[in-house]
GROMACS .gro file of C-alpha atoms in nm:
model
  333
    1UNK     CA    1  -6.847   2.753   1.135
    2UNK     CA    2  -6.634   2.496   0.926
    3UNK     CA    3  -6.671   2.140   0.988
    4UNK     CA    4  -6.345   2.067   1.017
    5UNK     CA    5  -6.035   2.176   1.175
    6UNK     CA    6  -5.724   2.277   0.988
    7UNK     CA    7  -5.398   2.170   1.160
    8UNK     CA    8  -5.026   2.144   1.001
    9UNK     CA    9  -4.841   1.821   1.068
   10UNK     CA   10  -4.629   1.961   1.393
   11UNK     CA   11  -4.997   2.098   1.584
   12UNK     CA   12  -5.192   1.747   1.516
   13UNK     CA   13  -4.861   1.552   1.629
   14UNK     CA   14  -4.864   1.785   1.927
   15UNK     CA   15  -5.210   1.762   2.047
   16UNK     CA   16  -5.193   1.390   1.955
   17UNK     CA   17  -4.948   1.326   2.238
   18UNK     CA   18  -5.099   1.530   2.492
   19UNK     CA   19  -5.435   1.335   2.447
   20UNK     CA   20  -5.229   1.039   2.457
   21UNK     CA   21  -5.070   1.075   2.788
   22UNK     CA   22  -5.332   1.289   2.924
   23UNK     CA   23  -5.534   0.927   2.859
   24UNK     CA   24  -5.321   0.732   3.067
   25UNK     CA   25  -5.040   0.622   2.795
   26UNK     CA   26  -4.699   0.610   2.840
   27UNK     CA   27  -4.451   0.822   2.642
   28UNK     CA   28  -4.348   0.525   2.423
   29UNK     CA   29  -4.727   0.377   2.353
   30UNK     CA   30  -4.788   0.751   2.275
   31UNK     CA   31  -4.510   0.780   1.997
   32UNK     CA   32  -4.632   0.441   1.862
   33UNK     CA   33  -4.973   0.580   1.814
   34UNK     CA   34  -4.983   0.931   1.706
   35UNK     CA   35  -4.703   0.764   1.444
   36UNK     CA   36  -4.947   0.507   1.304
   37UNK     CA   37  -5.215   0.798   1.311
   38UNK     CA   38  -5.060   1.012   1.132
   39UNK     CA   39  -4.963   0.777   0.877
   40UNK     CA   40  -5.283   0.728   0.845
   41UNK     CA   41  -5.429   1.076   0.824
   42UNK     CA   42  -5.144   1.129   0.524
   43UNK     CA   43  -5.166   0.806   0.325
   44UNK     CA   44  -5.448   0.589   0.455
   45UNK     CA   45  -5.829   0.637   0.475
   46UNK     CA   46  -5.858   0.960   0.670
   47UNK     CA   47  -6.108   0.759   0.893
   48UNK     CA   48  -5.846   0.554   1.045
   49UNK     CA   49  -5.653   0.869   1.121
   50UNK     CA   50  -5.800   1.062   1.394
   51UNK     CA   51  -6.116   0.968   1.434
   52UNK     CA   52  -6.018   0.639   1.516
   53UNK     CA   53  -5.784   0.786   1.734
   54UNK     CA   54  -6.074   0.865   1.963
   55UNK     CA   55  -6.181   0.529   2.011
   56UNK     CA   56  -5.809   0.443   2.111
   57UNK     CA   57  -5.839   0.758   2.386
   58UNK     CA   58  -6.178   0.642   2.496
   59UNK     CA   59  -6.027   0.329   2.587
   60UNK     CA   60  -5.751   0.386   2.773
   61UNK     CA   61  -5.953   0.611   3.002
   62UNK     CA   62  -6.221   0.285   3.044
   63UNK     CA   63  -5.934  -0.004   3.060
   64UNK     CA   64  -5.973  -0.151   2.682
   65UNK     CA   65  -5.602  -0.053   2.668
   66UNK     CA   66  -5.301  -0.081   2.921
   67UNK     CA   67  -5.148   0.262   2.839
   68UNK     CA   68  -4.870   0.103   3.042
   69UNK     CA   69  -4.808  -0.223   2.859
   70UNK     CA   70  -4.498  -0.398   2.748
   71UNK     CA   71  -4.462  -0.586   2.511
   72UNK     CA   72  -4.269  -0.935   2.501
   73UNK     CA   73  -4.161  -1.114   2.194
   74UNK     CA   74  -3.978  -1.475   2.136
   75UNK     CA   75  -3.801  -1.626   1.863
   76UNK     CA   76  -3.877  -1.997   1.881
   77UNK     CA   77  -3.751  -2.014   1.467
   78UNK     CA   78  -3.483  -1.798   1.342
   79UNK     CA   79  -3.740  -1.607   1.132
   80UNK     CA   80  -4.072  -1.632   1.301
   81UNK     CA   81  -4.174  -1.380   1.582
   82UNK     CA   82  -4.415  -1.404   1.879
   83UNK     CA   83  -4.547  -1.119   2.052
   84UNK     CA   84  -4.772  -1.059   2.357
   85UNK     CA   85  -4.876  -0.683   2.373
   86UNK     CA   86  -4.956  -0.715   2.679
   87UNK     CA   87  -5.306  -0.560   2.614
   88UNK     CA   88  -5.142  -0.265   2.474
   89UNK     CA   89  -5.162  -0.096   2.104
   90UNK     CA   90  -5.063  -0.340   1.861
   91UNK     CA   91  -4.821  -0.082   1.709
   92UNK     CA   92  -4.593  -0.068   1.999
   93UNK     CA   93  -4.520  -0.432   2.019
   94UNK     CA   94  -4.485  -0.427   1.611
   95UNK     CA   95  -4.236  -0.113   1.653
   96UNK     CA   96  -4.018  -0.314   1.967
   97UNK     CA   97  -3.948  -0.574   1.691
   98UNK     CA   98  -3.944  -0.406   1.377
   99UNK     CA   99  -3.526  -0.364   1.336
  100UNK     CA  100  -3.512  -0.679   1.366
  101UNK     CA  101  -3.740  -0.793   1.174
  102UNK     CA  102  -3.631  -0.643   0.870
  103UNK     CA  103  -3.307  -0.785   0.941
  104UNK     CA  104  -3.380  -1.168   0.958
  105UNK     CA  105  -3.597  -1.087   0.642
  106UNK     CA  106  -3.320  -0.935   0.483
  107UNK     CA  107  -3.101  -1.236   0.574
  108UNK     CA  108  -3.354  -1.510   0.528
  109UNK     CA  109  -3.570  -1.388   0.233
  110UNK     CA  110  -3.916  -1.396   0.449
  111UNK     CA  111  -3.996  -1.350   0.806
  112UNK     CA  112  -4.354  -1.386   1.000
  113UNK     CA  113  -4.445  -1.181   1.284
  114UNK     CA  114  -4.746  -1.316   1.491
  115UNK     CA  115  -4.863  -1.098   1.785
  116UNK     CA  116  -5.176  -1.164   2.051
  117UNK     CA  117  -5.331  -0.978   2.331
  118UNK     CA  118  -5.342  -0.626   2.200
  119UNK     CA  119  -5.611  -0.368   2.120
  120UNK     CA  120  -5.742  -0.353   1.741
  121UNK     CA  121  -5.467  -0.316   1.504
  122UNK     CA  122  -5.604   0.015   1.404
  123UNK     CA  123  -5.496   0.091   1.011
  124UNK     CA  124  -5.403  -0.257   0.891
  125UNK     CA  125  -5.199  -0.067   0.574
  126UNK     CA  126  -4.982   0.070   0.818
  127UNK     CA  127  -4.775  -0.195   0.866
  128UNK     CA  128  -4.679  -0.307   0.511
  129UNK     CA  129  -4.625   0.024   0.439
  130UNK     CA  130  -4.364   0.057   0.710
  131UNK     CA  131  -4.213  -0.257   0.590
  132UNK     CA  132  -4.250  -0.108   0.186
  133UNK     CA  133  -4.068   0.180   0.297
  134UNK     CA  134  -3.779  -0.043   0.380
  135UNK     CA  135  -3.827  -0.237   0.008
  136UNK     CA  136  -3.997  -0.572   0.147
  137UNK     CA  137  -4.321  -0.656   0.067
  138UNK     CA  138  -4.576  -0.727   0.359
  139UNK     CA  139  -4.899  -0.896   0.424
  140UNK     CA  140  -5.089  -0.863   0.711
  141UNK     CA  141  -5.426  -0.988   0.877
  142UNK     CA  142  -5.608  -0.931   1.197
  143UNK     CA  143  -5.948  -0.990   1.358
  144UNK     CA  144  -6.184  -0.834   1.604
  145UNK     CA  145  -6.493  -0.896   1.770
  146UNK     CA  146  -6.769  -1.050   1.555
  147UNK     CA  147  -6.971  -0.805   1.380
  148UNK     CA  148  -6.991  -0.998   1.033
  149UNK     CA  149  -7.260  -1.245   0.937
  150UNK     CA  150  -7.125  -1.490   0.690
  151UNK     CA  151  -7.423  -1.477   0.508
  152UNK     CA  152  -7.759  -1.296   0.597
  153UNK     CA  153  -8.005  -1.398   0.833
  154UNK     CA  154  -7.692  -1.549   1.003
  155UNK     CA  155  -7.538  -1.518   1.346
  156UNK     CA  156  -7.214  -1.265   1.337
  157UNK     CA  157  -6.945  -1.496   1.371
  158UNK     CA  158  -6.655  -1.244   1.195
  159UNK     CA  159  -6.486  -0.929   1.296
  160UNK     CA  160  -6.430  -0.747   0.924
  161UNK     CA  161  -6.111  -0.920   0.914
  162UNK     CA  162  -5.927  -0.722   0.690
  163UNK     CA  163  -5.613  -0.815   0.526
  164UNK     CA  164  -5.324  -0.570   0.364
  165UNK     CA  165  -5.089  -0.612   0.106
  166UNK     CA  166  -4.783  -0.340   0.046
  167UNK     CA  167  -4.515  -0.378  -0.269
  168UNK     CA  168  -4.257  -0.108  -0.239
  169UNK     CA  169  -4.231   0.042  -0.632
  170UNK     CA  170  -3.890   0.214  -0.509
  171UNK     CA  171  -3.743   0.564  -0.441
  172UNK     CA  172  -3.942   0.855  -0.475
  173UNK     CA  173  -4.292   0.673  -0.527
  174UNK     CA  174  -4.521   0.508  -0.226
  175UNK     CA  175  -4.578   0.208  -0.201
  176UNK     CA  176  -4.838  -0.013  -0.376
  177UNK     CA  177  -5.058  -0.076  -0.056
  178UNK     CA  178  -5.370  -0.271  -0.064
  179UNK     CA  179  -5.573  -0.230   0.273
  180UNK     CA  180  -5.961  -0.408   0.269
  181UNK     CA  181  -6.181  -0.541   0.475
  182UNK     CA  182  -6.348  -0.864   0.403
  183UNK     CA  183  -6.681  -0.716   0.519
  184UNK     CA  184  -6.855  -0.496   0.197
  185UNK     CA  185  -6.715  -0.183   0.382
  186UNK     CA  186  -6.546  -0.103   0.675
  187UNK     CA  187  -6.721  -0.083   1.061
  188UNK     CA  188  -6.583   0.295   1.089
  189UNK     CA  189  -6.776   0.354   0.796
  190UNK     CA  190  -7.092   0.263   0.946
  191UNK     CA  191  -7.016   0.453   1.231
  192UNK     CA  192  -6.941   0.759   1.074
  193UNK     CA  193  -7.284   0.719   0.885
  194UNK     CA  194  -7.475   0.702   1.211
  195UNK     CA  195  -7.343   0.978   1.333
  196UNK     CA  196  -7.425   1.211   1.088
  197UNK     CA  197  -7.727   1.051   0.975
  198UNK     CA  198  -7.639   0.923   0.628
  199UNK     CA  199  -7.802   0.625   0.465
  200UNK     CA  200  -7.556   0.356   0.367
  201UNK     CA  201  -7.598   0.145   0.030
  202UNK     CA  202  -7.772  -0.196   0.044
  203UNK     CA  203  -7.596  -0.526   0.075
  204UNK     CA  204  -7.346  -0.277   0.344
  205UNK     CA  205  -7.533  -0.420   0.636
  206UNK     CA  206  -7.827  -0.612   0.836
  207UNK     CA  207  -8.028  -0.497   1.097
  208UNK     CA  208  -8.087  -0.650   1.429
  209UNK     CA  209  -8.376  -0.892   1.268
  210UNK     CA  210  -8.168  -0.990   1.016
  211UNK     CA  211  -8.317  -0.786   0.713
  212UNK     CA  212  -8.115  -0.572   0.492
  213UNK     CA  213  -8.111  -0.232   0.612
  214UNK     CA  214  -7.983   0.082   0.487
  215UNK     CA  215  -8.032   0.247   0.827
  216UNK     CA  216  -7.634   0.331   0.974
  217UNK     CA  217  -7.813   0.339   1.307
  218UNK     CA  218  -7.993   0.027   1.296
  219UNK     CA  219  -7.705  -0.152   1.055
  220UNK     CA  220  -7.511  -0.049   1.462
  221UNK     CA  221  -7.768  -0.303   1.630
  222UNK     CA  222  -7.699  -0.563   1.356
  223UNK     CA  223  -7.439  -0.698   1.170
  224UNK     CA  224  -7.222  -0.623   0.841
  225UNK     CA  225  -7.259  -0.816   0.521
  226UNK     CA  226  -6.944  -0.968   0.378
  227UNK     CA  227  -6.842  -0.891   0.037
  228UNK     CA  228  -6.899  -1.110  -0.247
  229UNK     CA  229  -7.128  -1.315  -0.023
  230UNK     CA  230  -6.956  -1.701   0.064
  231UNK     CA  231  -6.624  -1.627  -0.106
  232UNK     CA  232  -6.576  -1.242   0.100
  233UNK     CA  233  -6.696  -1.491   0.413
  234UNK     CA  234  -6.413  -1.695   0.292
  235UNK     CA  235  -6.167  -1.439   0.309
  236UNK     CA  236  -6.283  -1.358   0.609
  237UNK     CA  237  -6.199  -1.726   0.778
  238UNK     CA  238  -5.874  -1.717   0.626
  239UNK     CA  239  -5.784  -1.419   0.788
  240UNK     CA  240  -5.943  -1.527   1.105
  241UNK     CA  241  -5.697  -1.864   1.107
  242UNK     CA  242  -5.375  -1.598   0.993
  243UNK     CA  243  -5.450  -1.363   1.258
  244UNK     CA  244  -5.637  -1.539   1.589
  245UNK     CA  245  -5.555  -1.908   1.462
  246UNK     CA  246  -5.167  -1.826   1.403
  247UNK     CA  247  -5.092  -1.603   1.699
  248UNK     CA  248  -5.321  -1.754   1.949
  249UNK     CA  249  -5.548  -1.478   2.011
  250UNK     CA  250  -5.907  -1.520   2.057
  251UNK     CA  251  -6.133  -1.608   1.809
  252UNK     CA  252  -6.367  -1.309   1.663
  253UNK     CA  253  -6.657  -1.463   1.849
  254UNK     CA  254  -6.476  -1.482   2.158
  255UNK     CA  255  -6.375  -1.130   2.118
  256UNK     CA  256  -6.526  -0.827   2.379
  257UNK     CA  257  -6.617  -0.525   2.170
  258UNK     CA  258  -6.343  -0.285   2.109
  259UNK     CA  259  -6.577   0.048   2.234
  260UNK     CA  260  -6.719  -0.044   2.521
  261UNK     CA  261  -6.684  -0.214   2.867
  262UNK     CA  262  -6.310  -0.280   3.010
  263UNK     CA  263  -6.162  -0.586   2.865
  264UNK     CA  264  -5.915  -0.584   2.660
  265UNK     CA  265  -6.033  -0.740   2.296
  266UNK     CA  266  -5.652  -0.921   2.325
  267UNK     CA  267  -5.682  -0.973   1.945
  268UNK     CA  268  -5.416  -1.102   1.685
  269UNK     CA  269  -5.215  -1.015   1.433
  270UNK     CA  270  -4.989  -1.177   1.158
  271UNK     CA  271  -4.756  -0.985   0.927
  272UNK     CA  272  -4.560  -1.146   0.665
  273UNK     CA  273  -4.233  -0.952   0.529
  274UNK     CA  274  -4.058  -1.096   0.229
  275UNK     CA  275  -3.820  -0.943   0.040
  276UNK     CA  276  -3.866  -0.903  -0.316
  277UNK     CA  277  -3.638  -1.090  -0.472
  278UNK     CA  278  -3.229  -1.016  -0.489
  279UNK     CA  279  -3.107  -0.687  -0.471
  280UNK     CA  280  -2.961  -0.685  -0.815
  281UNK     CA  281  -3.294  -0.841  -1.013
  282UNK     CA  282  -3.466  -0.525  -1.048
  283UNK     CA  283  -3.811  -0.672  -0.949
  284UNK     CA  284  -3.906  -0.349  -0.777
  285UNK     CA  285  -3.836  -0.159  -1.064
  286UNK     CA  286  -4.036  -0.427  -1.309
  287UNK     CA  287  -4.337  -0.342  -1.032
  288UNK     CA  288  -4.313   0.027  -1.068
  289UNK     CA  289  -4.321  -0.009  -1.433
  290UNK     CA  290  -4.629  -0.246  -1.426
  291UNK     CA  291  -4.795  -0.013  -1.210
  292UNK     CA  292  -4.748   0.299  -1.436
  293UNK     CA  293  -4.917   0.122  -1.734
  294UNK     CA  294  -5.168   0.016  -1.577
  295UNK     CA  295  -5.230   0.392  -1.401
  296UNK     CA  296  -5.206   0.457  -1.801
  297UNK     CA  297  -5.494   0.224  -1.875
  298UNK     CA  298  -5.681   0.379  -1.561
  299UNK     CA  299  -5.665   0.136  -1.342
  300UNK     CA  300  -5.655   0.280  -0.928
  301UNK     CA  301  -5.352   0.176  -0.766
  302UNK     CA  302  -5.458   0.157  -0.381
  303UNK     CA  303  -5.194   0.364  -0.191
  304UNK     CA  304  -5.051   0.533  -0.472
  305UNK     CA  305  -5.328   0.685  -0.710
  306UNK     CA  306  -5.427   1.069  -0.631
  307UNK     CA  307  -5.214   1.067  -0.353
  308UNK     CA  308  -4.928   1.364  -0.367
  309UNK     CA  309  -4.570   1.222  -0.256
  310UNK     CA  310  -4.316   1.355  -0.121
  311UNK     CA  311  -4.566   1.544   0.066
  312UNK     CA  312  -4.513   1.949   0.049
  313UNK     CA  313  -4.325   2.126   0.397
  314UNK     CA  314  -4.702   2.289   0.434
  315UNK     CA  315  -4.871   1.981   0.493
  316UNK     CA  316  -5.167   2.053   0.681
  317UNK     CA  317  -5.446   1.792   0.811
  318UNK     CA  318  -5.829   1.824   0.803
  319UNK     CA  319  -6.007   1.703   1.096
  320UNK     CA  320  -6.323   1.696   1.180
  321UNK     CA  321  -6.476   1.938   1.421
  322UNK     CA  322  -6.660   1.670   1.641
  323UNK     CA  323  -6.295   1.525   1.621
  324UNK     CA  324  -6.081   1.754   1.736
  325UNK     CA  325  -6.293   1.886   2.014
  326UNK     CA  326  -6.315   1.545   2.173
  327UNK     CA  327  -5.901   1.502   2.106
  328UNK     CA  328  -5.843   1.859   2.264
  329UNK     CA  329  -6.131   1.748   2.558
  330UNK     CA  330  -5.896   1.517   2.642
  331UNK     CA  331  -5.598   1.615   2.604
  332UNK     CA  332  -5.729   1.894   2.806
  333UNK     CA  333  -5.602   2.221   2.659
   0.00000   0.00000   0.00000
């Protein structure tokens, strides 16, 4: 038997929502999801797609997530936004806003977005590549609960506190779409090397004594490493003060774990939009230009190399097994 699941794009949006609801979400948190998850699945690292999606299920059913949550948002400067999610998905309180937003950036040249209170952002890329798709370029930052040592032997006092970066490069290509941790790899990694028993590379993660490990298991019980040492744990505080410091939202260390007990991690997250430049400069064009020569010296462009787009009518999605029988346990069909 395979180990993973084939499913075109209209079965995995299907049994997506089912799981969703089936969970305890409501019809509009659902959309917002199974959107950003798909997304995802297509253009992001695949383990941010559904397997992640799992860990979003999970907690609805154990009260990480209000499946019923909504979202407020204020305006106390014409271009800055503040949400509460209301201990929701982060994407649902980023979609209630997002028309808007890209109108005050279109009007003002730049617009912030600062939201608190909601469940881990999920795929950080996500969101500037929503906003590429509209031509504005996007940063973004958010935290979680501490599970990065600034430097090892330490206490964790970081979530990996990644930070995204998306440059539209026009019609007919993706965007340019940078989406990194400021840990030396990302906590689903880990995970998915515990679970099927892989070793991870060294300077990845500590144990629980401190030690460098190469253990995913033990690496669990301990902490990640950040990359680049003090200036990765430098990235890592600036994204901490963009996402918790700007928005209000706890502070990694304050954070409760994202996979287990009931409370809600309530975490933050900051997205800048600014547009790139006039509409007449031909700034996005200069990009895509810049971005094919350097594809010619071989350079990876994040978000755009090896990736096939537009996507072909028989799209289909490979999930794995373990996966898709815990989606369709849920979703109960």
């Amino acid at each position: 038997m395979s180990d993973e699941v084939v499913l075109n794009l209209a079965e995995a949006e299907a049994l997506a929502i089912r799981a969703c609801l089936a969970a305890g979400a409501t019809e509009a948190t659902a959309r917002s999801l199974v959107d950003a998850t798909l997304s995802a699945a297509l253009y992001g690292p695949a383990t941010l797609g559904f397997p992640h999606m799992v860990d979003y299920l999970n907690s609805f059913r154990e009260g990480r997530i209000n499946g019923g949550a909504e979202p407020s948002c204020t305006r106390p400067y014409p271009a800055f936004f503040v949400a509460d999610a209301d201990r929701g998905i982060a994407q649902l309180g980023f979609d209630r806003v997002f028309d808007e937003l890209v109108a005050v950036t279109r009007n003002f040249g730049v617009a912030v977005f600062t939201q608190k209170n909601s469940y881990t952002a999920g795929e950080l890329g996500y969101y500037v590549r929503r906003l590429a798709g509209e031509g504005i370029v996007g940063i973004a930052a958010t935290n979680a609960n501490a599970m990065v040592v600034a430097k090892a032997g330490g206490p964790a006092v970081y979530s990996t506190n990644p930070m995204a970066f998306g440059f539209p490069l026009g019609e007919g290509s993706l965007p340019l779409t940078i989406d990194q941790a400021s840990s030396a790899t990302a906590y689903v990694n880990i995970i998915a090397a515990a679970a099927e028993g892989r070793a991870i590379p060294a300077g990845w993660a500590v144990d629980e004594a401190g030690n460098d490990t190469q253990d995913a298991a033990r690496a669990l019980g301990g902490a990640l490493l950040p990359f680049g040492g003090r200036k990765g744990a430098n990235v890592a505080l600036m994204v901490e003060m963009l996402s918790a410091g700007l928005s209000g939202g706890p502070w990694s260390l304050d954070t409760p774990s994202f996979r287990e007990g009931s409370d809600s991690p309530a975490v933050g997250l900051t997205v800048v939009a600014m547009m790139p430049g006039c509409t007449d400069d031909g700034l996005v064009e200069r990009a895509r230009r810049q971005a094919d020569r350097l594809q010619q010296h071989g350079v990876f462009m994040p978000g755009v190399s090896g990736i096939e787009y537009p996507r072909p009518a028989t799209e289909s999605l490979k999930v794995p097994r373990a996966v898709f029988e815990a989606v369709v346990k849920i979703a109960g069909t």
